[in-house]
Tab-separated table of C-alpha atoms and ligand atoms in Angstrom:
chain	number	residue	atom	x	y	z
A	1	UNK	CA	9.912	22.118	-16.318
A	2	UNK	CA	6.500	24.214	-15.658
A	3	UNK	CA	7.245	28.258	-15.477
A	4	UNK	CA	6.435	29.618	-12.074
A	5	UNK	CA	2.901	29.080	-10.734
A	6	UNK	CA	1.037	32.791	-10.478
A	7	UNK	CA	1.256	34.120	-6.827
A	8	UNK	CA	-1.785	33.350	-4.918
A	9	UNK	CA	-2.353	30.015	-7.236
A	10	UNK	CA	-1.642	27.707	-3.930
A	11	UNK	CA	-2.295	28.657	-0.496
A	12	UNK	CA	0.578	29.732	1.319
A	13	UNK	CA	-0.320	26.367	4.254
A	14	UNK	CA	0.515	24.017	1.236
A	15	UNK	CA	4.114	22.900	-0.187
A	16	UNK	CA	4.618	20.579	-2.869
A	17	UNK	CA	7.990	18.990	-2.472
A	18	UNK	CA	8.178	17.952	-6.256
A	19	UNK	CA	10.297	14.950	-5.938
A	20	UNK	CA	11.496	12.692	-9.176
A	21	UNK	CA	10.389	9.871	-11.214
A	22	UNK	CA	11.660	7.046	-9.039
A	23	UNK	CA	9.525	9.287	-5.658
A	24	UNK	CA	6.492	10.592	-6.178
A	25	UNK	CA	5.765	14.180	-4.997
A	26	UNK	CA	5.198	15.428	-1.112
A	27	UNK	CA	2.222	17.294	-0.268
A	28	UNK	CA	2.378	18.811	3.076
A	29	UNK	CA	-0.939	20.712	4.291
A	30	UNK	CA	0.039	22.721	7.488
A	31	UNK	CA	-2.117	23.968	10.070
A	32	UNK	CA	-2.535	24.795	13.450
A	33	UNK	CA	-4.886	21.394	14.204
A	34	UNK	CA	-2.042	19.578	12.812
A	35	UNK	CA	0.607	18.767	9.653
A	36	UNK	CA	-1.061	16.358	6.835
A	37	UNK	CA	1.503	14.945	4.555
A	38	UNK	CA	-0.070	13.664	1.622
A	39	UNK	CA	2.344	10.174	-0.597
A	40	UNK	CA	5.890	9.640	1.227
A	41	UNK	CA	7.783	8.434	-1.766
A	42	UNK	CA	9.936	6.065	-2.671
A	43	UNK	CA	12.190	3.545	0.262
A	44	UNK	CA	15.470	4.378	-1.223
A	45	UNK	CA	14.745	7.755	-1.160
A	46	UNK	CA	13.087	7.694	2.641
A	47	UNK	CA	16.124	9.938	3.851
A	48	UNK	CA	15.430	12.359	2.067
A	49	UNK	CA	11.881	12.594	2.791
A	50	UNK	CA	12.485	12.758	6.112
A	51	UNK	CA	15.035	15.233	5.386
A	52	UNK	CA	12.494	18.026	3.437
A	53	UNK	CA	9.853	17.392	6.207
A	54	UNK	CA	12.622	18.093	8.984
A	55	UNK	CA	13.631	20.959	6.897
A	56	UNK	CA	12.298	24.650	7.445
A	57	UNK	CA	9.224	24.283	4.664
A	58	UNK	CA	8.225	21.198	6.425
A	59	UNK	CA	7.405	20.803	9.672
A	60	UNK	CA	11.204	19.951	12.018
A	61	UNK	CA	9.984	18.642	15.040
A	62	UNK	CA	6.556	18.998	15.392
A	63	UNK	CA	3.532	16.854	15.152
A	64	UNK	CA	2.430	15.194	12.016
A	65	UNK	CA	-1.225	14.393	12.456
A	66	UNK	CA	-1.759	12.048	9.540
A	67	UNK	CA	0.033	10.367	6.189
A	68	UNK	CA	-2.077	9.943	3.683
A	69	UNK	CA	-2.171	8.133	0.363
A	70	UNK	CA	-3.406	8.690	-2.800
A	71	UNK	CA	-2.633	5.054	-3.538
A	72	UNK	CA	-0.618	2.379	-2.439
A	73	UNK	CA	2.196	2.194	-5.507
A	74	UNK	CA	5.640	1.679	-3.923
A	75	UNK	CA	6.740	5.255	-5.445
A	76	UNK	CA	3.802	6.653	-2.994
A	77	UNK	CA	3.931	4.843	0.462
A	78	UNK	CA	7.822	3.970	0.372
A	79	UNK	CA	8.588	6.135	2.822
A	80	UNK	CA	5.715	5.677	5.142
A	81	UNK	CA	7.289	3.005	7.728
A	82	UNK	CA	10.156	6.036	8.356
A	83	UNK	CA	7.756	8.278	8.689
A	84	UNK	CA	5.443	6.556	10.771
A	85	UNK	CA	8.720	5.498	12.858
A	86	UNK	CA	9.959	9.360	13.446
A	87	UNK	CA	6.341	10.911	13.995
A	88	UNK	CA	4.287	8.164	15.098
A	89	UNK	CA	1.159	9.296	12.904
A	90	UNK	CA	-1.783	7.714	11.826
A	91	UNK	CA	-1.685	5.989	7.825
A	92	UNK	CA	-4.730	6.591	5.636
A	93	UNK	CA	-5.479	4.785	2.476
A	94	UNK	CA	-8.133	4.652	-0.003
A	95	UNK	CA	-10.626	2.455	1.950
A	96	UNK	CA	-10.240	0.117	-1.839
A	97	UNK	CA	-6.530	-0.646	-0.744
A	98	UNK	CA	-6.163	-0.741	2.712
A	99	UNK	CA	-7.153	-4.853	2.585
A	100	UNK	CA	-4.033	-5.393	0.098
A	101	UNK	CA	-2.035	-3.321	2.431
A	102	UNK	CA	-3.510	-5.021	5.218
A	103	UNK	CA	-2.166	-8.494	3.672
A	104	UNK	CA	0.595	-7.207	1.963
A	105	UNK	CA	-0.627	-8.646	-1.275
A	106	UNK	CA	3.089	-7.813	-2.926
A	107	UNK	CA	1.191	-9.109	-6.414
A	108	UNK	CA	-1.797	-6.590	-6.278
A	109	UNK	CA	0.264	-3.386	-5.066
A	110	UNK	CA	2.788	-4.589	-7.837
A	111	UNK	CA	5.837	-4.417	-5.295
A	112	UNK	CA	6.653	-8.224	-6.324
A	113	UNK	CA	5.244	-8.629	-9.706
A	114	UNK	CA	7.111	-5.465	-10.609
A	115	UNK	CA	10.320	-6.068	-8.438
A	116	UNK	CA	9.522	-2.725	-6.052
A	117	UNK	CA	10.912	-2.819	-2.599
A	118	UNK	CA	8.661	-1.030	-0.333
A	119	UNK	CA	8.965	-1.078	4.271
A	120	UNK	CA	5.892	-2.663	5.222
A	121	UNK	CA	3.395	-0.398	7.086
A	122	UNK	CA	0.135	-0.757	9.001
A	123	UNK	CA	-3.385	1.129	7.761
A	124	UNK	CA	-4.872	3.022	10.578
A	125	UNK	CA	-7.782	5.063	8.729
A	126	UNK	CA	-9.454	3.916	5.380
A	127	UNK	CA	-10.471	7.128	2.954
A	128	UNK	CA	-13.434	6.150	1.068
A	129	UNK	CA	-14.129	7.916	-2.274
A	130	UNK	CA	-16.643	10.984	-2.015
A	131	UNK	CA	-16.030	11.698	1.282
A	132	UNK	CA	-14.510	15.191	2.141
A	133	UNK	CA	-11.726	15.830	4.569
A	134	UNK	CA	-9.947	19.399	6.575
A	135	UNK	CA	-6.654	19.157	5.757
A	136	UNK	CA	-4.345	22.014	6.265
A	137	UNK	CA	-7.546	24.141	6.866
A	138	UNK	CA	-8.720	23.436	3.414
A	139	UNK	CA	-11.740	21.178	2.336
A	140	UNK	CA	-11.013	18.124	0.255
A	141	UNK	CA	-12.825	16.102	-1.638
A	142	UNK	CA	-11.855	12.236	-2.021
A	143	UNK	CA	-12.805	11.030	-5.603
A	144	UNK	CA	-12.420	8.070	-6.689
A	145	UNK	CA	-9.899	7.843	-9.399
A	146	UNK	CA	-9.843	3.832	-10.707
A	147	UNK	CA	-7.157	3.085	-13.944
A	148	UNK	CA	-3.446	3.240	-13.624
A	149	UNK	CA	-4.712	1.979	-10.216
A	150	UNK	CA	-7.694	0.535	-9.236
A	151	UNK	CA	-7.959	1.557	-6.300
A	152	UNK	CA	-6.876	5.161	-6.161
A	153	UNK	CA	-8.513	8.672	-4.847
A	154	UNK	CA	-7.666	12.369	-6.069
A	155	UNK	CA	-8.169	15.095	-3.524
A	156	UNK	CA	-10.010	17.962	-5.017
A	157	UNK	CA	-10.190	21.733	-2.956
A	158	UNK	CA	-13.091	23.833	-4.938
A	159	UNK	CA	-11.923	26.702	-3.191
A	160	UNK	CA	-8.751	27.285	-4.513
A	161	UNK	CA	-9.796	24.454	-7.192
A	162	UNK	CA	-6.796	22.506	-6.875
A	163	UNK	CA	-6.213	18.684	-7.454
A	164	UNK	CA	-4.147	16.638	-6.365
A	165	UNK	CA	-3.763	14.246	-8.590
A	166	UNK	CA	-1.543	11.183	-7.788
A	167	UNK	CA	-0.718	9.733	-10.959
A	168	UNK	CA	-4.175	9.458	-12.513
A	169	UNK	CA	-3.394	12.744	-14.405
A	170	UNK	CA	0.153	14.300	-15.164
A	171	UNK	CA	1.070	17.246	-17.209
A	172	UNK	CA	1.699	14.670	-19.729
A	173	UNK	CA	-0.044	11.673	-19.385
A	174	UNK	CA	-0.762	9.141	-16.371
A	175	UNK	CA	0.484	6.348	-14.243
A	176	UNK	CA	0.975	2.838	-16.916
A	177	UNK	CA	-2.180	1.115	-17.344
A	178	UNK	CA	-2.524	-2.289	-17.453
A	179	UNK	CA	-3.588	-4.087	-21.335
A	180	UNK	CA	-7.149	-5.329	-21.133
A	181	UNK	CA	-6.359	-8.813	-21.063
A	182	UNK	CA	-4.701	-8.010	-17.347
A	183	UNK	CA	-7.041	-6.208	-16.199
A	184	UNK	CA	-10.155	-5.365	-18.728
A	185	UNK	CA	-11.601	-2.732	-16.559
A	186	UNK	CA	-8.389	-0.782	-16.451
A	187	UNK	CA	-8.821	1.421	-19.383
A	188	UNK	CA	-12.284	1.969	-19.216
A	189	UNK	CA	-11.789	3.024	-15.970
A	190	UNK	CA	-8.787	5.310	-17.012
A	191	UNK	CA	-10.965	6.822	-19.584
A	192	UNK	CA	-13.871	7.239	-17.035
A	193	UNK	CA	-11.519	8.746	-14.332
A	194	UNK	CA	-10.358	11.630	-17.309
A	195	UNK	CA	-14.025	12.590	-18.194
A	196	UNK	CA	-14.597	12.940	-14.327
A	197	UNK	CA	-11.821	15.446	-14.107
A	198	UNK	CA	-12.679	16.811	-17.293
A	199	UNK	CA	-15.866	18.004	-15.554
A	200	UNK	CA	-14.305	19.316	-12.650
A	201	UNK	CA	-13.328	22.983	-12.351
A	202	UNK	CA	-8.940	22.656	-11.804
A	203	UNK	CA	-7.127	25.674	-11.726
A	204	UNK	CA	-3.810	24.004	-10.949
A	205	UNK	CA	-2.642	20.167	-10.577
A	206	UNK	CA	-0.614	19.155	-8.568
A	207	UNK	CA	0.355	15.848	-9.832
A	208	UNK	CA	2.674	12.639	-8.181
A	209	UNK	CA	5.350	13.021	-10.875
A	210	UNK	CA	6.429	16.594	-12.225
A	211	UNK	CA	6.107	20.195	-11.116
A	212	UNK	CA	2.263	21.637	-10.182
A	213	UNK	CA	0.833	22.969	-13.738
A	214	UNK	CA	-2.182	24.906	-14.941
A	215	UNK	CA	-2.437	24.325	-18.582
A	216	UNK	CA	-5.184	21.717	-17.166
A	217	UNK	CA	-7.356	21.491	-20.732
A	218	UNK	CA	-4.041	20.263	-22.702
A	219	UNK	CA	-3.023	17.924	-20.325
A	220	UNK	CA	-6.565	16.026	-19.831
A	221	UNK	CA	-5.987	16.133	-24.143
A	222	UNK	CA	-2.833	14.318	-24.077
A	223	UNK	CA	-4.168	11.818	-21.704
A	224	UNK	CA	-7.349	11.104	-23.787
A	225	UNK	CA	-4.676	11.139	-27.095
A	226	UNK	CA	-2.644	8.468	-24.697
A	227	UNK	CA	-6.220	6.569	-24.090
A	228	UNK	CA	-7.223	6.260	-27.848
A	229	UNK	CA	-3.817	5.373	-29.087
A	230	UNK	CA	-3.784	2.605	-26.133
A	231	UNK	CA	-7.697	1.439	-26.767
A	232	UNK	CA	-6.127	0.740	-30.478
A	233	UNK	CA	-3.283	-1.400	-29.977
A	234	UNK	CA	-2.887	-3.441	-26.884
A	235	UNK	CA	0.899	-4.403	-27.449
A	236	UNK	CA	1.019	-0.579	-27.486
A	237	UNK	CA	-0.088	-0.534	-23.872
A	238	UNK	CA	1.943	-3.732	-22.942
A	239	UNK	CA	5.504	-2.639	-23.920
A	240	UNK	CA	4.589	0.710	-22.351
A	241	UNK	CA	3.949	-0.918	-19.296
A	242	UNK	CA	7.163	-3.379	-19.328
A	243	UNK	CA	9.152	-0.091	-20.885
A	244	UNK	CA	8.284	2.149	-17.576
A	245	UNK	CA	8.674	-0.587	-15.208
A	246	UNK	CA	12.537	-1.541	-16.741
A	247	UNK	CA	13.395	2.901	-16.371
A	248	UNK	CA	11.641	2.563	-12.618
A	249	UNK	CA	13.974	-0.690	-11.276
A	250	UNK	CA	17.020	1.307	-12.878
A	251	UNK	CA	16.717	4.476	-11.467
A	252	UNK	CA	16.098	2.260	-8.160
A	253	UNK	CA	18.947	-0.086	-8.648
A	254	UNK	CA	21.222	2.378	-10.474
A	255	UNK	CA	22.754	0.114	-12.521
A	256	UNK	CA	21.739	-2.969	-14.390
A	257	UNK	CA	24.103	-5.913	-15.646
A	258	UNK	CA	23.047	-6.080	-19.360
A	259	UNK	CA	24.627	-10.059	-19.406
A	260	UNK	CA	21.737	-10.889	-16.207
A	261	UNK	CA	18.727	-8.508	-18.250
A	262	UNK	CA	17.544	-11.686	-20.003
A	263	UNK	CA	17.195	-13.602	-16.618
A	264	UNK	CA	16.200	-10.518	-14.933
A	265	UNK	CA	13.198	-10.373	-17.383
A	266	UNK	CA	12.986	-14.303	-16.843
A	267	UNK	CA	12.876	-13.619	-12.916
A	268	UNK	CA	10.817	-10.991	-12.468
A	269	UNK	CA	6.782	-12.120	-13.030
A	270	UNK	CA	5.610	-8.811	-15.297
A	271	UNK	CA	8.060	-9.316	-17.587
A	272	UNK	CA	7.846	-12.920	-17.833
A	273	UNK	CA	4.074	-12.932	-17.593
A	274	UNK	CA	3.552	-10.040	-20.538
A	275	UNK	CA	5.810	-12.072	-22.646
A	276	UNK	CA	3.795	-15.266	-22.682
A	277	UNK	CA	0.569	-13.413	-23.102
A	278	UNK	CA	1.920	-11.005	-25.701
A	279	UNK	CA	5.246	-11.510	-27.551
A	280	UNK	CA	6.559	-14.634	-26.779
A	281	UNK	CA	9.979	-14.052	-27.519
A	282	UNK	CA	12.967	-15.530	-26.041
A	283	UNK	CA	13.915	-13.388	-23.120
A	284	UNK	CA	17.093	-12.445	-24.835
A	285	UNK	CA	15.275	-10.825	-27.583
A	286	UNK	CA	12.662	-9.156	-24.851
A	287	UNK	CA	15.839	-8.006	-22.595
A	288	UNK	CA	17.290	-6.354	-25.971
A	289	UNK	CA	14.081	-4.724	-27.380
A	290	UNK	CA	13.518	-3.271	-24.164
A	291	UNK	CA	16.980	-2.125	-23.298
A	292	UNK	CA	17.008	-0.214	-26.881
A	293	UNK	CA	13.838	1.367	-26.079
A	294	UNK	CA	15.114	2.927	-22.999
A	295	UNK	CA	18.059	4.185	-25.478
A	296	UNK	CA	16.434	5.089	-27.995
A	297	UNK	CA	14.150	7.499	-25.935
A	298	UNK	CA	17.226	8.877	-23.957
A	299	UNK	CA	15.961	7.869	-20.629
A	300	UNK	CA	19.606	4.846	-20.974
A	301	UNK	CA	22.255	3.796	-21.949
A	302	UNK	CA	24.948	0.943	-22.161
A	303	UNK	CA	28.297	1.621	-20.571
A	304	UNK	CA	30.841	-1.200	-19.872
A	305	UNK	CA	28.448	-4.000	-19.592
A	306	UNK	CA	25.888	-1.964	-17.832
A	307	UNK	CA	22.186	-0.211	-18.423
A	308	UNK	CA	22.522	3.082	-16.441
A	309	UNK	CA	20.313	5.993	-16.510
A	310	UNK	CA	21.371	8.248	-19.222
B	401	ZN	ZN1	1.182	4.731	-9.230
């Protein structure tokens, strides 16, 4: 983890609840014309949400005047029925997902295709990209932030010249991408959405995954390193994809019966439909390759007939 951010770095009205890999990070903006949370995480972890915004950095009782999202992944808006049920607030979305929210499209927000459970929730307010918002007395900027989704914003403050990020832009790397024969405007639009940062003035990031960071030149590096090696080899990007999704539904479900993996991969459409389109391997040999890439970069491992997070 990130040393300790420089006093001063974040104004003292904003917290950053930095969550895990299976929630995104909490963004709470407080001020006197009312509490903005910004991504609510992931459903399994909705107790514990509501927990840190109960607790004494968040807000206990009071009003929360608006959730927002910086896009509609079920690691970001998990939590927002709860939340929506204890404070009764308003939902914004980026004004490009609020019509797959609004049909619960569980194929475009991925929460089917990937096997993601996610509380349905209503939109009340659509964010639409370069558009500026007060939020915890500070002025943000909505920009429009297309690749790991297409839809996505990032909230920039010039003042203090923070971003929040969502997971277009991590310390190291970004949010998976889909290959090009998905989605062909996906890494383009990745690559796009890095030069536009690249040109903004950041002082700190405060991204969905991982602890805020200001070593903001390296990490747009990594992610263009990530881009090219992607743009090169699109199995690259496809068993990264398949690789991130597998670690995400076992940190969800805990535990994964190695003997179901090859009908789990079968079942479940991402898996099945990356196979046809780029391995075509029986799902055994899918299940295994996958399984002993989540071993082989320490992230699992087998015990007793299960995949559990190492
Ligand atoms: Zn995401």
């Amino acid at each position: 983890m990130s040393a300790q951010l420089p006093a001063g770095l974040l104004p003292p009205q904003l917290h950053v609840f930095v969550r895990d890999w299976l929630s995104s990070n909490n963004i709470l903006l407080k001020s006197r014309d009312g509490h903005v949370l910004i991504d609510s995480g992931y459903l399994r972890h909705a107790p514990l949400t509501l927990a840190l915004l109960a607790s004494e950095r968040g807000i206990g009782t009071a009003r929360l005047s608006f959730l927002v999202n910086t896009h509609c992944h079920s690691d970001h808006v998990g939590g927002n029925a709860a939340i929506v049920e204890r404070y009764d607030c308003p939902v914004a979305v980026p004004a490009a997902e609020a019509p797959l929210v609004e049909r619960w499209d569980g194929r475009a927000l991925l929460y089917d295709y990937c096997d993601q459970q996610v509380e349905r929730f209503t939109v009340d307010h659509v964010l639409p990209p370069a558009t500026t918002h007060v939020w915890g007395d500070l002025e943000w900027q909505a920009l429009a932030a297309p690749g790991h989704d297409m839809g996505a914003l990032v909230f920039y403050n010039p003042e203090y010249r923070i971003l929040i990020s969502g997971d277009a832009l991590w310390e190291n790397g970004f949010g998976f991408v889909m290959p090009p024969e998905i989605d062909p405007a996906a890494l383009p639009a990745t690559r796009a959405t890095i030069d536009m940062l690249a040109r903004l003035d950041i002082r700190v990031v405060i991204p969905g995954h991982g602890e805020p960071f200001t070593s903001v030149a390296a990490a747009i590096a990594r992610a263009r390193n990530r881009i090219a090696a992607f743009e090169a080899d699109s199995l690259r990007i496809a068993r990264h994809a398949l690789k991130v999704n597998l670690m995400f539904s076992l940190l969800d479900k805990q535990r994964m019966s190695l003997a179901d993996m090859p009908a789990y991969v079968e079942r479940v459409e991402i898996y099945r439909d990356f196979n046809a389109r780029f391995f075509r391997w029986p799902p055994a040999k899918l299940a295994e390759l996958l399984v002993g890439a989540l071993e082989e970069a320490g992230a699992a491992r087998r015990e007793d007939g299960w995949l559990v997070p190492a």
